[in-house]
XYZ file of C-alpha atoms in Angstrom:
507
model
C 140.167 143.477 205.531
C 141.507 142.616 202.415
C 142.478 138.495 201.623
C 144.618 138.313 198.430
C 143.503 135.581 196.235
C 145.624 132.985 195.075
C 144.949 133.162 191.410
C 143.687 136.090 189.553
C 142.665 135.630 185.893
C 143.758 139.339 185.111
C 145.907 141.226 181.837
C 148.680 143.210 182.492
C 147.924 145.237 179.347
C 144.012 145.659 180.736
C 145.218 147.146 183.832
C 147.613 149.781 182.183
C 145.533 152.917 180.448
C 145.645 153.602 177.207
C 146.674 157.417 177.989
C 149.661 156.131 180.130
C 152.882 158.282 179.911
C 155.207 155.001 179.018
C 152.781 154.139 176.487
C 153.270 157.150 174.524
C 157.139 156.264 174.718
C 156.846 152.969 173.524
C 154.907 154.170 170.908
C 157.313 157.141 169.618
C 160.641 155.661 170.899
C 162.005 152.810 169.215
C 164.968 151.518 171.096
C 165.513 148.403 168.195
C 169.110 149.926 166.900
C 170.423 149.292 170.161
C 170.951 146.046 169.566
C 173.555 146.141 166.053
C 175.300 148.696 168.037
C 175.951 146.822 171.315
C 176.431 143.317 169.680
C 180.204 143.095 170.692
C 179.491 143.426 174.049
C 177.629 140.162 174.045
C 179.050 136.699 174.507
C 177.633 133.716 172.930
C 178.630 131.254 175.885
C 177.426 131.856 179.483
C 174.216 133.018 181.397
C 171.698 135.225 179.368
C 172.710 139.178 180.012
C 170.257 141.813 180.616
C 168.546 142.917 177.151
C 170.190 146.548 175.975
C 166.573 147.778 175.502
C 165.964 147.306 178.415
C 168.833 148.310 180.570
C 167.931 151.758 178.953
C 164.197 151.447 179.704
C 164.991 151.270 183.175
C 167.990 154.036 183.255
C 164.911 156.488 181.395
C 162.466 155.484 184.134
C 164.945 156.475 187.138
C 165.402 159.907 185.143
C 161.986 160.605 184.649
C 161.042 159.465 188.170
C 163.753 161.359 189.622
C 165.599 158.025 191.319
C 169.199 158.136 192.144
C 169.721 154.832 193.636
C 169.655 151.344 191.979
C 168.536 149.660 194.359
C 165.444 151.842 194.745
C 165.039 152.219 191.019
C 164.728 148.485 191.324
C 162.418 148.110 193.824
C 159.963 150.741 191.930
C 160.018 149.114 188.957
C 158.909 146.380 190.654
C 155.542 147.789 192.277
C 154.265 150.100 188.678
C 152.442 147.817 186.400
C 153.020 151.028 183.455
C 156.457 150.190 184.371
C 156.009 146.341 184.402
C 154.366 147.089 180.951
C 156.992 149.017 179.831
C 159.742 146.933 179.939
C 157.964 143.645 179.065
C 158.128 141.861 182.655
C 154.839 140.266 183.238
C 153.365 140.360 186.909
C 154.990 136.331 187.705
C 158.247 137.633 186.360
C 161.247 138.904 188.224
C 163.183 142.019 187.038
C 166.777 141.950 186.810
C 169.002 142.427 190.084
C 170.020 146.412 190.791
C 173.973 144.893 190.435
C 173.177 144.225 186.975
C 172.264 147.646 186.128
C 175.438 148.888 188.097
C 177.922 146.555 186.300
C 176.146 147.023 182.917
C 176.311 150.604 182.699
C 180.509 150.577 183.420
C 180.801 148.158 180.651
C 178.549 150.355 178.229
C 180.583 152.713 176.343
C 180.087 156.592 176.108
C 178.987 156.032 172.111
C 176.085 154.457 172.959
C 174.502 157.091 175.168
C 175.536 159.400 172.763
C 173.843 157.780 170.123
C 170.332 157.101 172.101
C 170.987 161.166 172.685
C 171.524 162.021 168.983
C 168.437 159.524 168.178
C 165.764 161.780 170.508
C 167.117 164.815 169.207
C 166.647 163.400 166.297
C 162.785 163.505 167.307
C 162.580 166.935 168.116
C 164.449 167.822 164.711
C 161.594 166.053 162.636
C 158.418 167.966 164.560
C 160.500 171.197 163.982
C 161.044 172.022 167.865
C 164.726 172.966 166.969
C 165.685 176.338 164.831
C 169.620 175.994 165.219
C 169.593 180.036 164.889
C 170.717 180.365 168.331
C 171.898 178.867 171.285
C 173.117 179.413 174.894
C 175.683 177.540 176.578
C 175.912 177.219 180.347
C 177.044 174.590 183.156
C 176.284 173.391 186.740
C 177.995 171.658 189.148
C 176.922 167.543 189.830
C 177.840 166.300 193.702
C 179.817 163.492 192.926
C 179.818 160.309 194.958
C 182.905 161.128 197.133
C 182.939 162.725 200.515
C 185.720 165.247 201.658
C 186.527 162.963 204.426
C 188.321 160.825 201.622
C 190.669 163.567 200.594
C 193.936 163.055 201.202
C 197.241 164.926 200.517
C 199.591 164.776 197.497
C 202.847 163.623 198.072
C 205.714 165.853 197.951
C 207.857 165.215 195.957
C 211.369 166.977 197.262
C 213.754 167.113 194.150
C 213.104 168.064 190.433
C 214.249 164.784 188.640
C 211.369 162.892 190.931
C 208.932 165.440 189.778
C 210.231 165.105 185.936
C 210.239 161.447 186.806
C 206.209 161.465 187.649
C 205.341 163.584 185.116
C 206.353 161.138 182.426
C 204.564 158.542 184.121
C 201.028 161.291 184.153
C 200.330 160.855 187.938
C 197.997 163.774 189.118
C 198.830 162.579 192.716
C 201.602 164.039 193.516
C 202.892 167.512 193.600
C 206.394 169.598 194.204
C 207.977 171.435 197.120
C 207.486 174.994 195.118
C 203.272 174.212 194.053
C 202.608 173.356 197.631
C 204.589 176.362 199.274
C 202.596 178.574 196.691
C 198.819 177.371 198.066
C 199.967 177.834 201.275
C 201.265 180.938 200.963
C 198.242 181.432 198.463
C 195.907 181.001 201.598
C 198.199 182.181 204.589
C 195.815 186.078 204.231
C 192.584 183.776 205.430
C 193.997 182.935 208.781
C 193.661 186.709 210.013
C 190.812 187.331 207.296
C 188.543 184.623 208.257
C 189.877 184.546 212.239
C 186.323 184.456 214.654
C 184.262 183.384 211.516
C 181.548 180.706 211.930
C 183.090 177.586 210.255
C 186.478 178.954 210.466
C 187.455 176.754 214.026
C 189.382 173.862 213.942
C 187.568 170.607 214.437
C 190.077 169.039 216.862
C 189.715 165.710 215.159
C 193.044 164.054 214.837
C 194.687 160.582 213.568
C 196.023 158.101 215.457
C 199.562 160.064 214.529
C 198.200 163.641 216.260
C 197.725 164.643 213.331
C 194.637 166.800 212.343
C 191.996 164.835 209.893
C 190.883 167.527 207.499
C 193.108 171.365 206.697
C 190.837 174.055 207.050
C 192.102 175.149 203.305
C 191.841 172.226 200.980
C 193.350 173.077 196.699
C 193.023 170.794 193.992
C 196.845 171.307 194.042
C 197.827 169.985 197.543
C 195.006 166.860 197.485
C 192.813 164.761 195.676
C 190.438 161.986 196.765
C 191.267 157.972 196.339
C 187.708 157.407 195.854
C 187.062 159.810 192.799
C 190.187 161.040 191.456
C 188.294 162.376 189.065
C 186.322 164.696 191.562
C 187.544 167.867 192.370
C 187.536 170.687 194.610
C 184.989 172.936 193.914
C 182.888 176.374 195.982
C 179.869 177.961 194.968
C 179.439 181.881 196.965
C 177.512 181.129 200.297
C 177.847 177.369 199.610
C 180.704 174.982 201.576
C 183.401 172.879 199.192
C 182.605 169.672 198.140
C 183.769 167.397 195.567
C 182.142 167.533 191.861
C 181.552 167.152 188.457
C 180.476 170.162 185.972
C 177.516 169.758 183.822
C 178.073 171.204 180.363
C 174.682 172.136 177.997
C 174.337 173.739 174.825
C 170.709 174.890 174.423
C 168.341 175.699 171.177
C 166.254 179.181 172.041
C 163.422 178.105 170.208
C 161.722 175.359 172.547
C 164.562 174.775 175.115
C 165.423 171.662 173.575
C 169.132 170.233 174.438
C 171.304 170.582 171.444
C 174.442 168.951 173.109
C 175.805 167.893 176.908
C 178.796 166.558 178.942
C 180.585 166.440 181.935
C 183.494 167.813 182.506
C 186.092 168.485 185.594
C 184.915 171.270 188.134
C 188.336 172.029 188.809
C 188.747 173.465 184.999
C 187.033 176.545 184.166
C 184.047 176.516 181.655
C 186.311 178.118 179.018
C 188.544 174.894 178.626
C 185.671 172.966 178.502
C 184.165 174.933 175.619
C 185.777 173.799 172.922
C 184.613 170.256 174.081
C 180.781 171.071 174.342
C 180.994 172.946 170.804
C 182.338 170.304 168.863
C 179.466 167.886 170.499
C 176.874 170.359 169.360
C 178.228 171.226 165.846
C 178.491 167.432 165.547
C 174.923 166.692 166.270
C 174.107 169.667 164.642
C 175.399 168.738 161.452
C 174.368 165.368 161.683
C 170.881 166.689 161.848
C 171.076 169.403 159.138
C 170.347 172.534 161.233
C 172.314 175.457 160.703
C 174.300 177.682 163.741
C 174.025 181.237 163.569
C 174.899 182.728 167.232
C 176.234 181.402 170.237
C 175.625 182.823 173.562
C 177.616 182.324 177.152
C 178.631 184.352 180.066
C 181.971 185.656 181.161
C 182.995 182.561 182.637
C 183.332 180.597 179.138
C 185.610 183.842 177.892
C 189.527 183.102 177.245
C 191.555 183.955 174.110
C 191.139 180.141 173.370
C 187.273 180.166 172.944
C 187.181 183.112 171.017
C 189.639 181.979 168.633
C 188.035 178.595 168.593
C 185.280 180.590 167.500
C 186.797 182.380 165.170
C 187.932 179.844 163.048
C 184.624 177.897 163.284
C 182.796 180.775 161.689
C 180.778 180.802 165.081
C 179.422 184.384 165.997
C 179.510 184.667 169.676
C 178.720 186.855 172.264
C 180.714 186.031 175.319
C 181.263 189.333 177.631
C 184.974 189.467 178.666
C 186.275 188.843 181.663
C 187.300 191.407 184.513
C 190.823 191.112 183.842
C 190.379 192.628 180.687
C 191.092 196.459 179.914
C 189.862 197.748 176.460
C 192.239 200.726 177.204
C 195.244 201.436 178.984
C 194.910 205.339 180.505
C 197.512 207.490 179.023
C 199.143 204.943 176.588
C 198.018 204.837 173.236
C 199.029 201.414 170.958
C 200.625 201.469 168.104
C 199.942 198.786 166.427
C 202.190 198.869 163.495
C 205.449 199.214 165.351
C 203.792 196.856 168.286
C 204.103 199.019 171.424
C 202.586 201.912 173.282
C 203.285 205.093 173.542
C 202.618 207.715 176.491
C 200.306 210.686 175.926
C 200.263 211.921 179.651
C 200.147 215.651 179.550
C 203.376 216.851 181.288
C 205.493 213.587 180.644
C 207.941 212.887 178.909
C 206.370 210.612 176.196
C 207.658 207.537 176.609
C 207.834 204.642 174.698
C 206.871 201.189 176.316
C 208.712 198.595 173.521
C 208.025 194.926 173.272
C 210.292 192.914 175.604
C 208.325 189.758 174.743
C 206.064 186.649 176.439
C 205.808 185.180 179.869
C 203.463 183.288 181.683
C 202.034 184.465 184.972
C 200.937 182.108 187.738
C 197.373 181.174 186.801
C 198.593 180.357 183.198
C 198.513 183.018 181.030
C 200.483 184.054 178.668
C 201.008 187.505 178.263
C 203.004 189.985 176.132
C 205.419 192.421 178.054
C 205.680 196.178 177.217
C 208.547 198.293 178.758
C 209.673 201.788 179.150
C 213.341 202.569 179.382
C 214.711 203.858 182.883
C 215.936 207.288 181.235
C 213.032 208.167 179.856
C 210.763 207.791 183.197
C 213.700 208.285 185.704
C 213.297 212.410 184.995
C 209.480 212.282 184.343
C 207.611 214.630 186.547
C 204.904 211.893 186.796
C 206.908 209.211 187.655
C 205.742 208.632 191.215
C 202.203 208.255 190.426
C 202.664 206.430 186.779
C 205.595 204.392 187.761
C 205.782 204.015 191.601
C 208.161 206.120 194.210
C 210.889 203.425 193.660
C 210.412 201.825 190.106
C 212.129 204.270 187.194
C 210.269 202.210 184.259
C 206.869 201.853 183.110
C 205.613 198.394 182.952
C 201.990 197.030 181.149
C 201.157 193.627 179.794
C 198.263 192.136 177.232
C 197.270 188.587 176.391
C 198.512 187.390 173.779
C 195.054 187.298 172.126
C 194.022 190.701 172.882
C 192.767 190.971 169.132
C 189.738 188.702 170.179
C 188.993 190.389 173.498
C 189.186 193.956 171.526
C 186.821 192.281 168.834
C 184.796 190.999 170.955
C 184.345 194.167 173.332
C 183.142 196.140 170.539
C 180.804 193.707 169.083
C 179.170 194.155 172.411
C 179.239 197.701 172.749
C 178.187 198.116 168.834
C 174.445 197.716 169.643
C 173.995 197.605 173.812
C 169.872 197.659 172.952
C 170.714 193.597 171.533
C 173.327 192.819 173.953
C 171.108 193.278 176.755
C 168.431 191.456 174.784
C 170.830 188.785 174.279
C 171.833 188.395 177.476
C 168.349 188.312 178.680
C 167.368 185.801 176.524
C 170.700 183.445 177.539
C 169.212 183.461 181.256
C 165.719 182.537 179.859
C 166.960 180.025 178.029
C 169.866 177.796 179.304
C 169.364 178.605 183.117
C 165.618 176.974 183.496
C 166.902 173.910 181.375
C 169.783 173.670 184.458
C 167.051 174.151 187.207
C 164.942 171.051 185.881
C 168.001 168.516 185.107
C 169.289 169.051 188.569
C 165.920 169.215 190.751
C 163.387 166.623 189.034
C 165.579 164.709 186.064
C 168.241 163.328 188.770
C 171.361 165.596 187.585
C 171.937 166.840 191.186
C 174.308 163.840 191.549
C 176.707 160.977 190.503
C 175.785 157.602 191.805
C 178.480 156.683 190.002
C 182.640 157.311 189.666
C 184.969 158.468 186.762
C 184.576 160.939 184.552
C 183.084 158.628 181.998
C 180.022 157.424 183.820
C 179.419 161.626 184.981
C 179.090 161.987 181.423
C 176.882 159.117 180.663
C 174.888 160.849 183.716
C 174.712 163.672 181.761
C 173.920 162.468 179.051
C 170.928 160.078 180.062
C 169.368 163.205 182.073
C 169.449 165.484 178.781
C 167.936 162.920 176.731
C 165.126 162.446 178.933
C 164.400 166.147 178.993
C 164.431 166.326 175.432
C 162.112 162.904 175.397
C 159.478 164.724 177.447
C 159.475 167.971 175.903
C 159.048 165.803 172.468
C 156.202 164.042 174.097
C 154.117 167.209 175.497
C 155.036 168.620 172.004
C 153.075 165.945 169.827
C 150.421 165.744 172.079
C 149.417 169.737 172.528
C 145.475 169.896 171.588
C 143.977 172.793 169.224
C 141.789 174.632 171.658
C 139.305 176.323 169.542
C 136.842 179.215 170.895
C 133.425 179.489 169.162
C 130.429 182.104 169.934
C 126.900 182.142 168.590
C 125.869 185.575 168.340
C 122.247 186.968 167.613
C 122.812 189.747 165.031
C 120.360 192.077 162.541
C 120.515 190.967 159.150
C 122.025 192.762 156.318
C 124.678 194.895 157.511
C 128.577 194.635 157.797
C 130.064 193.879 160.857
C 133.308 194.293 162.374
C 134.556 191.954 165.568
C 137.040 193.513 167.877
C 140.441 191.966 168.584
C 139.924 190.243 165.205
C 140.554 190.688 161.392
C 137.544 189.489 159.454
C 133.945 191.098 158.223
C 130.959 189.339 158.384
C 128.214 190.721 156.291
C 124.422 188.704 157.468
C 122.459 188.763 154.240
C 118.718 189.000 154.670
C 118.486 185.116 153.348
């Protein structure tokens, strides 16, 4: 049985060893600029706030240790005496209150986790980890901290001066007659589709109006959620819709370190949000002086937009094109110089499809509109399977930035041996990087709300990677293999597997 005894004549720093883990931070990481940069958010008048140093010790030792909660971050700082040690807190003294740490990091602006980001890279820059030839760029989605139970629908609004009316005023919560009629009729297929499927019945909870709780079809479109609005609908295949966040990271090929990060709406797709992520990078790139050779992504981060983003930033990528895309149109030929195509069908009437100019389609693109004439397909003799039984015109339609996607495609197809080996090496790369944030660096999910703490969450989680790949980095030891080996004098010698003589004199 164990009786505690009252007074123990006992050093903190004796009871820590001198090979701890948060010893080797304090000794590489100096957290001292913290305090110039975060000077105006401290008072002169009033109780004494938490020091900035460390509020951030204790947001890197949730990250390392994996801890989502405050409270429980709180309560295991508490019982490690590294951790103690760490943050200065002697055994007698009390550690700040897990509301502190809450309310702190709202008030904390996005610059300064950005700049405790910029100042580990910074690390792995000066030991060489980084090359800056090449990177890969992927994203994952973050639970955020907002149930579909809070969803609720938009309101409708029924004439088209209300809706002008809300748009000036930028309200995302509320949508028109027409948007809602087109999600509905958008998923009106999945009622027989998806009829008898598990998950498919109806829960038969209702309101206190009759009403039922939660649609079986939920858009981005027809709801959002009161506690998150920032959250949004979002389905992985063989996973069930939940509200979240997207992850965005920008990774160096050489030693996996993180070369940029943020969070970003899941209801956007990854090409929006590339532009966003690449001026991050190039920034801390820059700042850093590493070059930025070749970019690689899948087809998910492929629009006209990022390739002409790319473009212009003298960035060579290789993004694969999407599905939509059709290097070549069967039959039609374009002529570039008099901007429309022309029909080469054997046994037609060789048509030409003329430029009848832009529109956009209903998931936003814009697209350029080609068009035959009715008397020269009326008569064709292929006209039922070119055209349709009905239609008398021929009809095709390109994005409007075609001359990327065309680019692009044959950059791919130049040299398939280093495609493959680039896409390979993207997989290698960014998706392991993804697997550790999410599973042992706390990225899975948002204790937090708004888009600007998800990207402070992102941002403290890719700094702490980078901090511990610095850490094992520094600390690798030379393993050297030595054998004694009894051999006759004077003769050369050769060793296998190696590329030196030894000649044994007879001295």
């Amino acid at each position: 049985q164990l009786t505690p005894q009252l007074f123990y004549h006992q050093s903190l720093d004796s009871m820590v060893p001198e090979d701890n883990f948060y010893r080797a931070v304090n000794k590489n990481l100096s957290l001292g600029f913290l305090y110039p940069i975060t000077a105006s958010y401290y008072g002169r008048c009033g109780q004494e706030s938490i020091d900035p140093v460390v509020f951030f010790k204790i947001l890197l030792v949730g990250y390392l240790n994996n801890i989502n909660s405050d409270r429980a971050l709180m309560r295991f700082c508490s019982n490690c005496l590294d951790v103690r040690l760490f943050l200065g807190y002697d055994i007698s003294e009390s550690l700040p209150f897990h509301s502190t740490i809450s309310r702190t990091r709202s008030l904390f602006g996005e610059e300064l986790f950005l700049a405790l980001f910029r100042r580990v890279l910074g690390l792995c820059v000066s030991r060489n980890m980084v090359r800056g030839k090449r990177m890969a760029v992927d994203s994952a989605f973050i639970k955020a901290n907002a149930s579909m139970d809070s969803l609720v629908e938009k309101e409708v609004l029924e004439d088209a001066s209300a809706f002008v009316d809300e748009l000036e005023e930028n309200s995302e919560f509320k949508t028109t007659t027409a948007r809602k009629k087109l999600v509905e009729g958008h998923h009106s297929w999945k009622e027989v589709a998806y009829e008898g499927m598990p998950g498919n019945q109806k829960s038969g909870r209702k309101d206190e109006d009759g009403n039922e709780i939660r649609p079986r079809y939920l858009s981005n479109h027809t709801h959002y959620s009161p506690t998150d609005p920032d959250a949004k609908i979002s389905v992985k295949p063989g996973k069930s819709r939940q509200l979240n966040y997207s992850g965005q990271l920008a990774v160096d090929d050489a030693q996996h370190v993180i070369l940029g990060t943020c969070a970003s709406s899941s209801g956007s797709r990854d090409s929006v949000i590339f532009p966003d992520i690449m001026d991050q990078t190039i920034a801390n790139c820059k700042e850093n002086e590493l070059p930025m050779d070749e970019v690689l992504a899948d087809a998910g981060y492929s629009s006209g937009n990022s390739l002409q983003y790319c473009k212009e930033k003298g960035i060579n990528a290789y993004i694969p094109n999407f599905g939509q895309y059709k290097p070549e149109r069967e039959g039609f030929v374009y002529n570039r110089e008099a901007n429309r195509y022309e029909c080469e069908k054997e046994g037609g009437n060789k048509a030409f499809l003329l430029f009848k100019g832009e529109k956009t389609d209903s998931k936003g693109y814009t697209k350029k509109i080609y068009r035959s004439s009715e008397t020269d397909c009326k008569d064709c003799p292929l006209r039922a399977e070119c055209c349709g039984r009905v239609t008398k015109f021929k009809k095709l339609d390109d994005s409007i930035h075609k001359a990327f996607y065309d680019e692009m495609h044959e950059k791919l197809n130049h040299n398939p041996n280093y495609t493959r080996f680039l896409a390979k090496r993207r997989s290698s790369r960014v998706e392991p990087v993804l697997g550790t944030l999410l599973n042992h660096h706390n990225m899975k999910r948002v204790n937090t709300r708004g888009i600007e703490n998800a990207n402070k969450h992102v941002l403290m989680a890719a700094l702490t990677y980078n901090l511990k790949k610095y850490l094992k980095f520094i600390s690798k030891k030379v393993r050297r293999n030595a054998q004694i080996l009894d051999l006759p004098r004077g003769k050369w010698w050769f060793f296998e597997n190696r590329i030196d003589l030894a000649y044994l004199s007879s001295n």
